[in-house]
mmCIF file of C-alpha atoms and ligand atoms in Angstrom:
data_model
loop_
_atom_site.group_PDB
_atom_site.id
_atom_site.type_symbol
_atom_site.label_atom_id
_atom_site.label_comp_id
_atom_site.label_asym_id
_atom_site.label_seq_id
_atom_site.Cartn_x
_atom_site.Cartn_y
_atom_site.Cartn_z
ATOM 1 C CA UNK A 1 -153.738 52.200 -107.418
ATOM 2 C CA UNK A 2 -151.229 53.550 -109.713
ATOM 3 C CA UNK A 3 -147.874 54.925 -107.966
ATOM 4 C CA UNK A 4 -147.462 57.249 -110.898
ATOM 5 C CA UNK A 5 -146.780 60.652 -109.982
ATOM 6 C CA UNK A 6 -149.805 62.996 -111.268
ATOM 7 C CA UNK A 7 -148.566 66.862 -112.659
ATOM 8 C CA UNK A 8 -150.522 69.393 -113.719
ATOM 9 C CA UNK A 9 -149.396 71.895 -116.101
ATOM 10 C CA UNK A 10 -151.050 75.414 -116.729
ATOM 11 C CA UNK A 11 -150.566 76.686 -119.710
ATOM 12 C CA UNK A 12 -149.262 73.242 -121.723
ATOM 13 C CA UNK A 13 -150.138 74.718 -124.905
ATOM 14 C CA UNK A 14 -146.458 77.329 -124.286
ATOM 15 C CA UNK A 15 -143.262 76.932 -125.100
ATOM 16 C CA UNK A 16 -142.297 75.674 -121.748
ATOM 17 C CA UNK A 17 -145.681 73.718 -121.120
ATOM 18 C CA UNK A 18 -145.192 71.830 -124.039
ATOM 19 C CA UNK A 19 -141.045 70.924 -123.117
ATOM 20 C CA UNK A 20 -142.389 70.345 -119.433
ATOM 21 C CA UNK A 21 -144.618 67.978 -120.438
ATOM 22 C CA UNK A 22 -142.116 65.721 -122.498
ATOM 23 C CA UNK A 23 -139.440 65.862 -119.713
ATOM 24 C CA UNK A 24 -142.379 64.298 -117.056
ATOM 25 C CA UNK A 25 -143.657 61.558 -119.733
ATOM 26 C CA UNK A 26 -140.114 61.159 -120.053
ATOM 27 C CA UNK A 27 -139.521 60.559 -115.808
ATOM 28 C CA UNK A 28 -142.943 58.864 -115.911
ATOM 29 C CA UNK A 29 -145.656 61.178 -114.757
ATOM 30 C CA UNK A 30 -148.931 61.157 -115.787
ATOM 31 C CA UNK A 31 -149.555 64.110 -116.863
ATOM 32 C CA UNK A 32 -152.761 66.741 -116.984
ATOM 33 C CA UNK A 33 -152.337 69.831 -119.367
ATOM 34 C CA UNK A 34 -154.695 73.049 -119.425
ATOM 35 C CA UNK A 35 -155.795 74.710 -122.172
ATOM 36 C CA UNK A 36 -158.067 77.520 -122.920
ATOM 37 C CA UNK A 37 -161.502 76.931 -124.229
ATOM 38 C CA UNK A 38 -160.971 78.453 -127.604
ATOM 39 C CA UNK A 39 -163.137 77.630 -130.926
ATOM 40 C CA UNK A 40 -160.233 76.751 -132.917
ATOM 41 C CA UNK A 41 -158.069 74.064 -131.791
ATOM 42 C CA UNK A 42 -154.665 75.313 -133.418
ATOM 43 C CA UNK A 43 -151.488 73.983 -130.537
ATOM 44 C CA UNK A 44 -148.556 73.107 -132.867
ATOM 45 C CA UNK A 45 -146.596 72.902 -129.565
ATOM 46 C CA UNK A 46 -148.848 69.997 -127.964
ATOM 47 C CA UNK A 47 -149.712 68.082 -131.645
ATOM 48 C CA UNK A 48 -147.487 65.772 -130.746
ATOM 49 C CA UNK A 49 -148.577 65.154 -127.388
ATOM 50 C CA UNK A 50 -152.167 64.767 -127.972
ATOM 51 C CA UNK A 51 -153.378 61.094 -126.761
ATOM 52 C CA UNK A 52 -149.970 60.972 -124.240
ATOM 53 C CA UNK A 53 -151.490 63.787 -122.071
ATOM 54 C CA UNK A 54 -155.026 64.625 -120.278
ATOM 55 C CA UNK A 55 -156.095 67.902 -121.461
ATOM 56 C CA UNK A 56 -158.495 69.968 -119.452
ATOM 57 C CA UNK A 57 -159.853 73.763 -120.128
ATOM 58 C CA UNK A 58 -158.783 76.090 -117.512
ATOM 59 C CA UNK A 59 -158.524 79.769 -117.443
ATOM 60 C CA UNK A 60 -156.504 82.030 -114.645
ATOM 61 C CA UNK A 61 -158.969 84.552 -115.174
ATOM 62 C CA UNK A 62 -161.901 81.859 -113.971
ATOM 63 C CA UNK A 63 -161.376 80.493 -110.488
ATOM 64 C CA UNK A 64 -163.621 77.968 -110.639
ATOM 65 C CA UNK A 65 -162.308 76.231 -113.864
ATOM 66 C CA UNK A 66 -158.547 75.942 -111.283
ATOM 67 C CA UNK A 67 -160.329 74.877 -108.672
ATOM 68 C CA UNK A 68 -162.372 71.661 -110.670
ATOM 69 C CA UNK A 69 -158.872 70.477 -112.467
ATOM 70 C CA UNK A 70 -156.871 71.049 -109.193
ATOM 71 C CA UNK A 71 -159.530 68.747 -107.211
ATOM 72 C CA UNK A 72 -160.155 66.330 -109.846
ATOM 73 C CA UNK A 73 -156.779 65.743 -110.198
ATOM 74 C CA UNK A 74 -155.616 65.797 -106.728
ATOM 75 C CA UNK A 75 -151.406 66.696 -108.577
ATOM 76 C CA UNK A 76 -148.568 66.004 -106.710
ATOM 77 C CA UNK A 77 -147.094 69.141 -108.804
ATOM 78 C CA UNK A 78 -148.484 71.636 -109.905
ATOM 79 C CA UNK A 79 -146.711 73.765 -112.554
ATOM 80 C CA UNK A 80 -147.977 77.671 -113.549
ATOM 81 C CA UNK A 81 -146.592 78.240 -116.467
ATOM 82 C CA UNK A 82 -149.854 80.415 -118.209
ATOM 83 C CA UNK A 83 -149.705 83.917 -118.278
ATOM 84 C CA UNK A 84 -150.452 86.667 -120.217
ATOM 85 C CA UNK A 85 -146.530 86.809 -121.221
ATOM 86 C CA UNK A 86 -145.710 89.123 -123.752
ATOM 87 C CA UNK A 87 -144.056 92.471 -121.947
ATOM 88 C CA UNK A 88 -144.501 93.954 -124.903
ATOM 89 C CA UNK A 89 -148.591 93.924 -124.766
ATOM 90 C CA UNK A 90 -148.712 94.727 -121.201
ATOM 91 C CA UNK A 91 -148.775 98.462 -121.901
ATOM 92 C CA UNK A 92 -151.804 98.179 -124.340
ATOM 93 C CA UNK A 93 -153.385 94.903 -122.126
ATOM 94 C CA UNK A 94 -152.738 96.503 -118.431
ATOM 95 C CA UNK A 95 -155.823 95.295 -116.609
ATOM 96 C CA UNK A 96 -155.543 91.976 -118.255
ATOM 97 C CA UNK A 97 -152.156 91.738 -117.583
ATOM 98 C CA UNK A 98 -152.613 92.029 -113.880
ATOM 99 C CA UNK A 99 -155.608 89.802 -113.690
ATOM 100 C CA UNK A 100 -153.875 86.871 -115.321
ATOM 101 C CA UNK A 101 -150.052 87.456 -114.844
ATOM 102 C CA UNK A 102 -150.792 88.889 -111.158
ATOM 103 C CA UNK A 103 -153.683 86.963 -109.833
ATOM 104 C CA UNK A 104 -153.639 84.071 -111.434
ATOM 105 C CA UNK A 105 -151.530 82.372 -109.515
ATOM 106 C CA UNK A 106 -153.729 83.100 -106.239
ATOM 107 C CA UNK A 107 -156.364 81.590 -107.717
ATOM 108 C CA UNK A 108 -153.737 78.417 -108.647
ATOM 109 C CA UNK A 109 -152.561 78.848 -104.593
ATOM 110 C CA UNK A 110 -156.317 78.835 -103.128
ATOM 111 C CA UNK A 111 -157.092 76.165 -105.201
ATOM 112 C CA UNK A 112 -153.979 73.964 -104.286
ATOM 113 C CA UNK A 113 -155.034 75.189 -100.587
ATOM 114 C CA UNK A 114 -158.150 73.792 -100.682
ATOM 115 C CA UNK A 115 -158.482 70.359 -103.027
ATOM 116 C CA UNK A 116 -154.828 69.444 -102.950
ATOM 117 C CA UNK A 117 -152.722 70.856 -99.827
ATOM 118 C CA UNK A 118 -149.715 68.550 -100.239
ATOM 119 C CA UNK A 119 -148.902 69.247 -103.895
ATOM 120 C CA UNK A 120 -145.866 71.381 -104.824
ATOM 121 C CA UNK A 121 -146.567 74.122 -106.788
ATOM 122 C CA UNK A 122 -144.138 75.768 -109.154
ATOM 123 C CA UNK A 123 -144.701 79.561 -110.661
ATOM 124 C CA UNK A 124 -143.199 80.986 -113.511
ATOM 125 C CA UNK A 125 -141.615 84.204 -112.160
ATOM 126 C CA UNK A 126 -139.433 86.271 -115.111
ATOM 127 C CA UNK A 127 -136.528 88.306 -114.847
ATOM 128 C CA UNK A 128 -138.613 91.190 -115.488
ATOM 129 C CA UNK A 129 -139.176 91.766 -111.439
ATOM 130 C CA UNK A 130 -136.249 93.562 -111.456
ATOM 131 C CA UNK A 131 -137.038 96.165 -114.486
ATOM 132 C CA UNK A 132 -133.509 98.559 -114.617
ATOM 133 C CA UNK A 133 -132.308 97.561 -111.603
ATOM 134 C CA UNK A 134 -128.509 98.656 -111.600
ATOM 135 C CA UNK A 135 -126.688 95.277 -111.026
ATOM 136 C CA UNK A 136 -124.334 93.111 -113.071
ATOM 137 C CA UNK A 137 -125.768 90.109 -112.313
ATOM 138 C CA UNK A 138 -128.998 89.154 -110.570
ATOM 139 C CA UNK A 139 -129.100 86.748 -107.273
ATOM 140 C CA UNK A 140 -132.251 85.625 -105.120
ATOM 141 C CA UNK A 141 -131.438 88.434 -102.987
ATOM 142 C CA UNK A 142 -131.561 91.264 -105.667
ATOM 143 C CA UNK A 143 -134.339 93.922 -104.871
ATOM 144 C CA UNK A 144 -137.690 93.405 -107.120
ATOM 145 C CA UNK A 145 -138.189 96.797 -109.134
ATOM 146 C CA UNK A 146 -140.215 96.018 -111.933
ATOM 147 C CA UNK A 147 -140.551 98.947 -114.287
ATOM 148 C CA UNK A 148 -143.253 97.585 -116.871
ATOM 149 C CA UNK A 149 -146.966 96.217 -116.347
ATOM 150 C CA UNK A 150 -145.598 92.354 -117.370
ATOM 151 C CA UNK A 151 -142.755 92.946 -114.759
ATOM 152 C CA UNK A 152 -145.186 94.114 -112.097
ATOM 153 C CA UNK A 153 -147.685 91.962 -112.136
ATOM 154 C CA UNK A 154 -144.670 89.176 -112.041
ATOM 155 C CA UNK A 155 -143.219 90.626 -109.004
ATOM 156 C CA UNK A 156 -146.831 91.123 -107.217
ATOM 157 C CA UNK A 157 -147.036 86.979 -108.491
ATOM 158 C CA UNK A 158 -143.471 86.258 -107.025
ATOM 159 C CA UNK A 159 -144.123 87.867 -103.818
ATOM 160 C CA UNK A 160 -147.694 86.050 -103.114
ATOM 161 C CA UNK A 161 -145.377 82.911 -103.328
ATOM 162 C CA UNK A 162 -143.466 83.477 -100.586
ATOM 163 C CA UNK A 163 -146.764 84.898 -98.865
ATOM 164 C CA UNK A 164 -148.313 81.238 -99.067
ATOM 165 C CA UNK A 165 -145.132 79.486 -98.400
ATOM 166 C CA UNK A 166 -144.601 81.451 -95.269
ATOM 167 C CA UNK A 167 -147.770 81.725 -94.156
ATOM 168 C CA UNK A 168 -149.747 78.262 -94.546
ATOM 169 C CA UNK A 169 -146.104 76.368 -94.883
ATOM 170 C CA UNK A 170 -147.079 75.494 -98.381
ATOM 171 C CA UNK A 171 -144.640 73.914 -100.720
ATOM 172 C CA UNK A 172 -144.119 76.756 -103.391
ATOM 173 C CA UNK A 173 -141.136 77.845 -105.513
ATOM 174 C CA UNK A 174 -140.900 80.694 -107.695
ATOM 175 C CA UNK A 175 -138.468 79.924 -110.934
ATOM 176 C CA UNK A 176 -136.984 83.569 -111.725
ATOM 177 C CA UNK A 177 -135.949 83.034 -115.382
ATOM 178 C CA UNK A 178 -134.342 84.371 -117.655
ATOM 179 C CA UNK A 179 -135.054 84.679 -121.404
ATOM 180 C CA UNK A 180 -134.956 81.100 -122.886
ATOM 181 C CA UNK A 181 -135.631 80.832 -126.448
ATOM 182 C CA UNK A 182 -136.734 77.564 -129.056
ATOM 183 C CA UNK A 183 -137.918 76.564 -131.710
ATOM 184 C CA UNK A 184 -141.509 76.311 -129.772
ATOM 185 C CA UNK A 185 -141.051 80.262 -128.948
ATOM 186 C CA UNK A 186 -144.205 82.183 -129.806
ATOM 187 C CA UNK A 187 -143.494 85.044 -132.663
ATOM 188 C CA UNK A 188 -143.743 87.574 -130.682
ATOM 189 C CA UNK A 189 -140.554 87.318 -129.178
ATOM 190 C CA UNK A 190 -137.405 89.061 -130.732
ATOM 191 C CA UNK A 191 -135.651 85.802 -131.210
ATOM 192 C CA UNK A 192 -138.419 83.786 -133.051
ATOM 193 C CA UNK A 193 -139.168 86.910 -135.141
ATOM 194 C CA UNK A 194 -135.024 86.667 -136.137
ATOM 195 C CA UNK A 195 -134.463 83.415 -136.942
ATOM 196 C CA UNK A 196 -138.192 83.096 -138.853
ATOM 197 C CA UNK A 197 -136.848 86.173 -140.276
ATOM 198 C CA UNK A 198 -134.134 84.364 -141.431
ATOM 199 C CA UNK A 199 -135.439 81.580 -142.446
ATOM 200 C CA UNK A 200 -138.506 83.413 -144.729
ATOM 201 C CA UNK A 201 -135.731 85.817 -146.541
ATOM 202 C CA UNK A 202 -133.732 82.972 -147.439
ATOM 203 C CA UNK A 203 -136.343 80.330 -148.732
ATOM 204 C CA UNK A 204 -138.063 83.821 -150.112
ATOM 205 C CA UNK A 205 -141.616 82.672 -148.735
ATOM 206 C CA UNK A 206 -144.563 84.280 -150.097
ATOM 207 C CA UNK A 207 -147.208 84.534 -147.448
ATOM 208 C CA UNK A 208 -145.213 85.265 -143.891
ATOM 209 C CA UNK A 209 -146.947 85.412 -140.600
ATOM 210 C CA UNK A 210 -147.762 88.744 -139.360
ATOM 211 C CA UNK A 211 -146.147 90.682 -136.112
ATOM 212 C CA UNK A 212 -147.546 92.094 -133.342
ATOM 213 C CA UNK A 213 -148.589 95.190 -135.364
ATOM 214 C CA UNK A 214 -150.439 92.860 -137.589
ATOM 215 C CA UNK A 215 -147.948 93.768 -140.237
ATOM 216 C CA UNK A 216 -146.045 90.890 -142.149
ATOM 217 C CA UNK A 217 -143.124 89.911 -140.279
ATOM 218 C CA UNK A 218 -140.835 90.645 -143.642
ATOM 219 C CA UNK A 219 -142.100 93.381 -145.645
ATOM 220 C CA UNK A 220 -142.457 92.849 -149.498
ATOM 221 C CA UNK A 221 -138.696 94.590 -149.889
ATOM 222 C CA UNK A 222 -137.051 91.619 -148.069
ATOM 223 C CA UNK A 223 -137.026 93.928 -144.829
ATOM 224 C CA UNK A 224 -137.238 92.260 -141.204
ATOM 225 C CA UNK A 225 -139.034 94.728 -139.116
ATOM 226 C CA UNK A 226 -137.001 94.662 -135.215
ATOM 227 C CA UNK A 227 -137.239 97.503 -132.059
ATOM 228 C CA UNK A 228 -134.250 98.065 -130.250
ATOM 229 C CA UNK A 229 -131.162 96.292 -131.522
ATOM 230 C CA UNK A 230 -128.694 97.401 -129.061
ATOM 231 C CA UNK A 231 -130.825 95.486 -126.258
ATOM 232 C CA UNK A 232 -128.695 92.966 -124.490
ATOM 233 C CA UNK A 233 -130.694 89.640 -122.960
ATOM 234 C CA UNK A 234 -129.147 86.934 -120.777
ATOM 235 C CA UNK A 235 -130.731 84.097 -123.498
ATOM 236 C CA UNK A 236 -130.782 80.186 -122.675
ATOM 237 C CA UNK A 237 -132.782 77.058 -123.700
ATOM 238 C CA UNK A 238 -136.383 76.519 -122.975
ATOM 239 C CA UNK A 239 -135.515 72.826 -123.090
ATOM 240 C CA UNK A 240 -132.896 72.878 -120.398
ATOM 241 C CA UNK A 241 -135.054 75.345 -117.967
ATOM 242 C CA UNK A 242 -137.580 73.397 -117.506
ATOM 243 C CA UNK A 243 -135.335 70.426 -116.127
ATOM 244 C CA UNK A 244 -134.450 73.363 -113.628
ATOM 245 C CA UNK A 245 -138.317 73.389 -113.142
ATOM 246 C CA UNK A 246 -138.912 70.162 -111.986
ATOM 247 C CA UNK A 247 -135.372 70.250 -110.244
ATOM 248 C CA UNK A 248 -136.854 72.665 -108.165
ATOM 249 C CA UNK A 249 -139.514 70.599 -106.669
ATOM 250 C CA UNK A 250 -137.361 67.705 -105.801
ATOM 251 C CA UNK A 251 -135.935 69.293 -102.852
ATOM 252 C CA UNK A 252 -136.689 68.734 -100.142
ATOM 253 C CA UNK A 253 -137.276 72.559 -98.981
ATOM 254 C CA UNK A 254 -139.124 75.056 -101.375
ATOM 255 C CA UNK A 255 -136.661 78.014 -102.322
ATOM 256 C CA UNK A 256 -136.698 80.368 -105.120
ATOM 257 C CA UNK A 257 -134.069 80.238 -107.674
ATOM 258 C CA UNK A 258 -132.491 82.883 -110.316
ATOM 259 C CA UNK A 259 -131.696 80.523 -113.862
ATOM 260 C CA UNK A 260 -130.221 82.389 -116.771
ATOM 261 C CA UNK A 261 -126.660 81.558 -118.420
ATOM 262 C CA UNK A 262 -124.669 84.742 -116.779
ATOM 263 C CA UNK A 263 -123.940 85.922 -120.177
ATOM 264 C CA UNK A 264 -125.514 88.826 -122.189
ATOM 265 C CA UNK A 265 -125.846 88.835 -126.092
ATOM 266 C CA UNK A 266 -127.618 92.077 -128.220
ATOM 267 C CA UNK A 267 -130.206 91.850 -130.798
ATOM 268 C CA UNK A 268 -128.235 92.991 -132.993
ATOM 269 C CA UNK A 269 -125.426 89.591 -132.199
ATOM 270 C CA UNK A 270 -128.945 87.414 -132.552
ATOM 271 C CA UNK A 271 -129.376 88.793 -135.960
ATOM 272 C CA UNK A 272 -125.913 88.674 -137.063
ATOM 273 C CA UNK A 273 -125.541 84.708 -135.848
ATOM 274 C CA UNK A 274 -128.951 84.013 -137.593
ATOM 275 C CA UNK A 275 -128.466 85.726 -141.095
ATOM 276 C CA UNK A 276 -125.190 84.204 -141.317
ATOM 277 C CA UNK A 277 -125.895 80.765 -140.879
ATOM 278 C CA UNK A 278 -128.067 81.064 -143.736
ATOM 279 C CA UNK A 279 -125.491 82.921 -145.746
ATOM 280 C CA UNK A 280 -126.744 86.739 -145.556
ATOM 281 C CA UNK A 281 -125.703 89.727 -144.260
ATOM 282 C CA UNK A 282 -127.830 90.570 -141.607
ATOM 283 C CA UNK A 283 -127.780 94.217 -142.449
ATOM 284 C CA UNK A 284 -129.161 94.263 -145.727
ATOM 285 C CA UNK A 285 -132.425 93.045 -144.324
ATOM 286 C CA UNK A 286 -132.977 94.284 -141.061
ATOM 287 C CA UNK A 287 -134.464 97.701 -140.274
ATOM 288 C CA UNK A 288 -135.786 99.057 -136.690
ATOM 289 C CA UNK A 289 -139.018 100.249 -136.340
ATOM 290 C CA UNK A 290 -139.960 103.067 -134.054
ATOM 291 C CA UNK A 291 -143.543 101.079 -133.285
ATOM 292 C CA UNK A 292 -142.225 98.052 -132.278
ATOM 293 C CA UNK A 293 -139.541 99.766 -129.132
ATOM 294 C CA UNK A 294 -140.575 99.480 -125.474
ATOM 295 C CA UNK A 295 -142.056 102.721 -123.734
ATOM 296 C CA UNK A 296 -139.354 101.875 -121.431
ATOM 297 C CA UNK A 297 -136.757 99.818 -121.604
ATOM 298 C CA UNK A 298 -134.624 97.053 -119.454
ATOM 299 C CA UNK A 299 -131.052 97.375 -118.679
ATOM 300 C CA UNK A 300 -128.880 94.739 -119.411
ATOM 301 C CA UNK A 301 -128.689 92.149 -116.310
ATOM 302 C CA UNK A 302 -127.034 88.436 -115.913
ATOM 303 C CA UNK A 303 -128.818 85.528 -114.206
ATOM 304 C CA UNK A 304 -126.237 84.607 -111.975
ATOM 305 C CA UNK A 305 -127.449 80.670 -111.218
ATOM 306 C CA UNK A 306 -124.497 79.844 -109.020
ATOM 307 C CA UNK A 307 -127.594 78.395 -106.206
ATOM 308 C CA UNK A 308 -129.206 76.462 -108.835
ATOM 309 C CA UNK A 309 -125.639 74.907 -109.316
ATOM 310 C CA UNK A 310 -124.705 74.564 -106.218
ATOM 311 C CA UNK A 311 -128.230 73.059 -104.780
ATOM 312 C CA UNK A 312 -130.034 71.648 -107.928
ATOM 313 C CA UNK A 313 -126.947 70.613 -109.799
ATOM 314 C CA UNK A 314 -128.258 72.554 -113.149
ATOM 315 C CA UNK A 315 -126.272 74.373 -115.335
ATOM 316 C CA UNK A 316 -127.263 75.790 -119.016
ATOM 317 C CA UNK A 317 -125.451 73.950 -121.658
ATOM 318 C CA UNK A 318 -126.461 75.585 -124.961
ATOM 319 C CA UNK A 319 -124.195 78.346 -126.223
ATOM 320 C CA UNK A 320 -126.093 81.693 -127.441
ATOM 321 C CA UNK A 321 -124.790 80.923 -130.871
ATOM 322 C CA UNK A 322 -126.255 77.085 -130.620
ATOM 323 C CA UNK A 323 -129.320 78.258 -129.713
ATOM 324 C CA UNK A 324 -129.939 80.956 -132.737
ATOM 325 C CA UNK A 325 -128.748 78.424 -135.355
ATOM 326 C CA UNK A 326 -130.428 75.385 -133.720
ATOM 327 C CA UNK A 327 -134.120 77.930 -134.060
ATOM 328 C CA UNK A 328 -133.038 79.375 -137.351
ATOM 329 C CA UNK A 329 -132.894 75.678 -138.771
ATOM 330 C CA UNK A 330 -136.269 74.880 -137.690
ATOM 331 C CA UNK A 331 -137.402 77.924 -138.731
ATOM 332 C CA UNK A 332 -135.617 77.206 -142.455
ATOM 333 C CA UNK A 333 -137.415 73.346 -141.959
ATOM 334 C CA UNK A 334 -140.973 75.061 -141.309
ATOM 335 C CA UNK A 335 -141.117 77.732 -143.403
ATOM 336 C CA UNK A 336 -140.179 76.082 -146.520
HETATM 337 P P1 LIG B 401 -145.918 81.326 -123.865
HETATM 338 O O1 LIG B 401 -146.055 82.739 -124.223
HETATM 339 O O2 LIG B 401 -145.391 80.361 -124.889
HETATM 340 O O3 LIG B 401 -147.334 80.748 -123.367
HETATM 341 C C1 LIG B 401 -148.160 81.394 -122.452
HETATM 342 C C2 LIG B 401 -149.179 80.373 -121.981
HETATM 343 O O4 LIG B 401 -150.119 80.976 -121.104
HETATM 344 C C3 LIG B 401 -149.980 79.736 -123.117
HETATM 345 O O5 LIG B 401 -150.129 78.350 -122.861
HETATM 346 C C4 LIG B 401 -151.316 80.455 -123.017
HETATM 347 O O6 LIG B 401 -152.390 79.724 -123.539
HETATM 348 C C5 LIG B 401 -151.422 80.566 -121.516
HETATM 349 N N1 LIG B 401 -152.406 81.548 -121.089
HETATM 350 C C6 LIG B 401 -152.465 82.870 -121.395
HETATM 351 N N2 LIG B 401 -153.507 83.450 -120.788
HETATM 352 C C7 LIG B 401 -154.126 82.475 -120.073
HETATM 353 C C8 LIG B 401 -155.278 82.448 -119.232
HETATM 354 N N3 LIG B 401 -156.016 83.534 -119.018
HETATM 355 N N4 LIG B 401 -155.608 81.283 -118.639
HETATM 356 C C9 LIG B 401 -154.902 80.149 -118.862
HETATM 357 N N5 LIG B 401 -153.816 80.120 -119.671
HETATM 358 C C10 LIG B 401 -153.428 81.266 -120.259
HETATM 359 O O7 LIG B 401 -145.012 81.206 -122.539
HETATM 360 P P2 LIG B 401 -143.486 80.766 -122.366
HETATM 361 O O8 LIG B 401 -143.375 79.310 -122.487
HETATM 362 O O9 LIG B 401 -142.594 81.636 -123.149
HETATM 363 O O10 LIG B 401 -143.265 81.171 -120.840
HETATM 364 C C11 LIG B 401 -143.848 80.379 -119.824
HETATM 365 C C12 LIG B 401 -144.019 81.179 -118.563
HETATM 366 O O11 LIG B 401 -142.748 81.660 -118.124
HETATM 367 C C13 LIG B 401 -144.894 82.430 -118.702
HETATM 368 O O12 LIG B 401 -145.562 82.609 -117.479
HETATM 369 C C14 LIG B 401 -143.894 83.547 -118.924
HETATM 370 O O13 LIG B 401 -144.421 84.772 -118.514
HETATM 371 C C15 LIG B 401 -142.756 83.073 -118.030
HETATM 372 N N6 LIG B 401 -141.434 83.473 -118.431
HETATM 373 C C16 LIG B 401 -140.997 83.227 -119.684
HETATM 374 C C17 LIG B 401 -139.716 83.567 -120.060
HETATM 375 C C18 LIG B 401 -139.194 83.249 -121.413
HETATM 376 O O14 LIG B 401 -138.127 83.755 -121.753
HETATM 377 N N7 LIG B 401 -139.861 82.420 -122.195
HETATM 378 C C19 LIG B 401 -138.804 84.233 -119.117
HETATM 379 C C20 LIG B 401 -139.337 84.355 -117.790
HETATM 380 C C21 LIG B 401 -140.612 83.999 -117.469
HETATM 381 P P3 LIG B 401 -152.902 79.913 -125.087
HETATM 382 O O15 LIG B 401 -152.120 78.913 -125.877
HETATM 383 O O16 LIG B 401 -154.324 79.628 -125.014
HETATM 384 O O17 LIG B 401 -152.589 81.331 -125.478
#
């Protein structure tokens, strides 16, 4: 029998699925990856994983499809990253929202439970528990408040962690991030849309994707279409978080951790980095757009990691400005 150590990742096919699964090929794991049974087969994230992973369909929303991959498997870890993850379309998605992002990972927990009670099971929690709390910085300890559907249905997520750790002694983290950006962030996220912004202004591409609103991410006048520029993010790595990830299941006792970089940039600092490095001025050819703000807003808030330091050794290493130029040269690579 193999020693390898068997993962499973839900959700491979995201931006942090995908990175997850090259740091584990990397330490050796085999690894298992769920997808969604979709008609198309269009991953760019996992292309060039296809043939080092196992892929299996699973759904949140479908308990039994968790349960088969779960017992098949047997994992040693067991990683949720899936969700329905876009704050932004939890107002128009509610009900979905909740049934994925909320109870999803109960049906992950049951099925760990049941077919595999000895694995260790991470869940992507999000900053967004703690909607406008008023705090500088965020710790383990600060109150959950969640103040949009997405942040809810993370906090109600969060909370059955510690419900299953405490109560069947279950080996279960939460991972409270904090915004972490690539160049394998989906487009619906404020950074992506900047430096593909960027990137499709300066190589003046034809066709761009569309938005959220189904309208072209850069209008035919050149014009990047953004919400709120004044909103301030705490905005790391994808690549380095999900070392914390892993990190977090090497310990010896399961505790959840707060990872974010303790810094805050705006939208409107995002923009300015990306535009420049391609040698515009970032206010020609960005407007806001009343349909693309929040109902409500978050308040600015830090991820203050100091436990993750102190117990997991991991600190972020990628400065704000690294990051936006690092995705705004992919972008300028990819959208040629
Ligand atoms: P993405 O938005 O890139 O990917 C979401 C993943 O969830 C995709 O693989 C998607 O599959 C999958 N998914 C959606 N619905 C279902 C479903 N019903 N059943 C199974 N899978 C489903 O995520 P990120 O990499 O950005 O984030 C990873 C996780 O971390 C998410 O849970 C997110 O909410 C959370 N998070 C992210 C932060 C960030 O800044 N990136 C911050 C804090 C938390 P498909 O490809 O089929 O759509």
């Amino acid at each position: 029998m193999s020693d390898k150590k068997t993962a499973l990742i839900i959700g491979v096919t995201s931006q942090d699925g995908s990175y997850l699964a090259d740091l584990l090929l990397e330490k050796g794991y085999k690894v298992v990856g769920t997808i969604r049974r979709t008609t198309s087969f269009h991953k760019d994230n996992i292309a060039h994983l296809l043939g080092k992973i196992t892929i299996e369909a699973a759904d949140l929303t479908d308990p039994e499809s968790i349960n088969q991959v779960v017992d098949k498997y047997k994992p040693d870890e067991v990683y949720n990253i899936a969700a329905q993850s876009v704050p932004a379309d939890s107002w128009s998605h509610p009900f979905y929202t909740a049934e994925v992002t909320a109870l999803g990972i109960v049906r992950v927990l049951e099925a760990v439970r049941h077919f595999a009670p000895k694995a260790k099971v991470y869940q992507a929690t999000s900053r967004e528990i703690f909607g406008n709390i008023e705090a500088e910085a965020a710790t383990e300890k600060t109150p959950i408040d969640g103040n949009n559907p997405y942040g809810i249905a993370k906090a109600y997520a969060h909370m059955m962690v510690k419900c299953y750790r405490e109560s069947y002694n279950m080996f279960v983290v939460g991972g409270i991030l904090f915004n972490h950006e690539s160049p394998r962030r989906s487009l619906h996220f404020v950074t992506r849309k900047i430096s593909s912004g960027a990137a499709i202004i300066k190589n003046k591409v034809k066709n761009p994707p569309v938005n959220e609103l189904g309208e072209p991410l850069v209008d035919s006048e050149g014009k990047l279409h953004m919400g709120l520029l004044d909103a301030k993010r705490d905005w790391g790595y994808a690549k380095e978080y999900v070392e914390a990830m892993w990190l977090m299941l090497q310990q010896d006792t399961p505790k959840d951790y707060v990872i974010g970089t303790n810094t805050t940039n705006t939208v409107k600092e995002a923009c300015k980095v990306a535009f420049e490095h391609v040698g515009l001025n970032w206010e020609d050819h960005v407007v806001t757009n009343e349909k693309l703000m929040r109902p409500t807003e978050i308040k600015e808030l830090k991820g203050d990691y100091s436990l993750a330091k102190k117990e997991l050794g991991w600190e972020p290493k990628t400065s704000f400005e690294e990051l936006i130029k690092l995705m705004v040269d992919a972008d300028l690579e990819r959208f040629k």
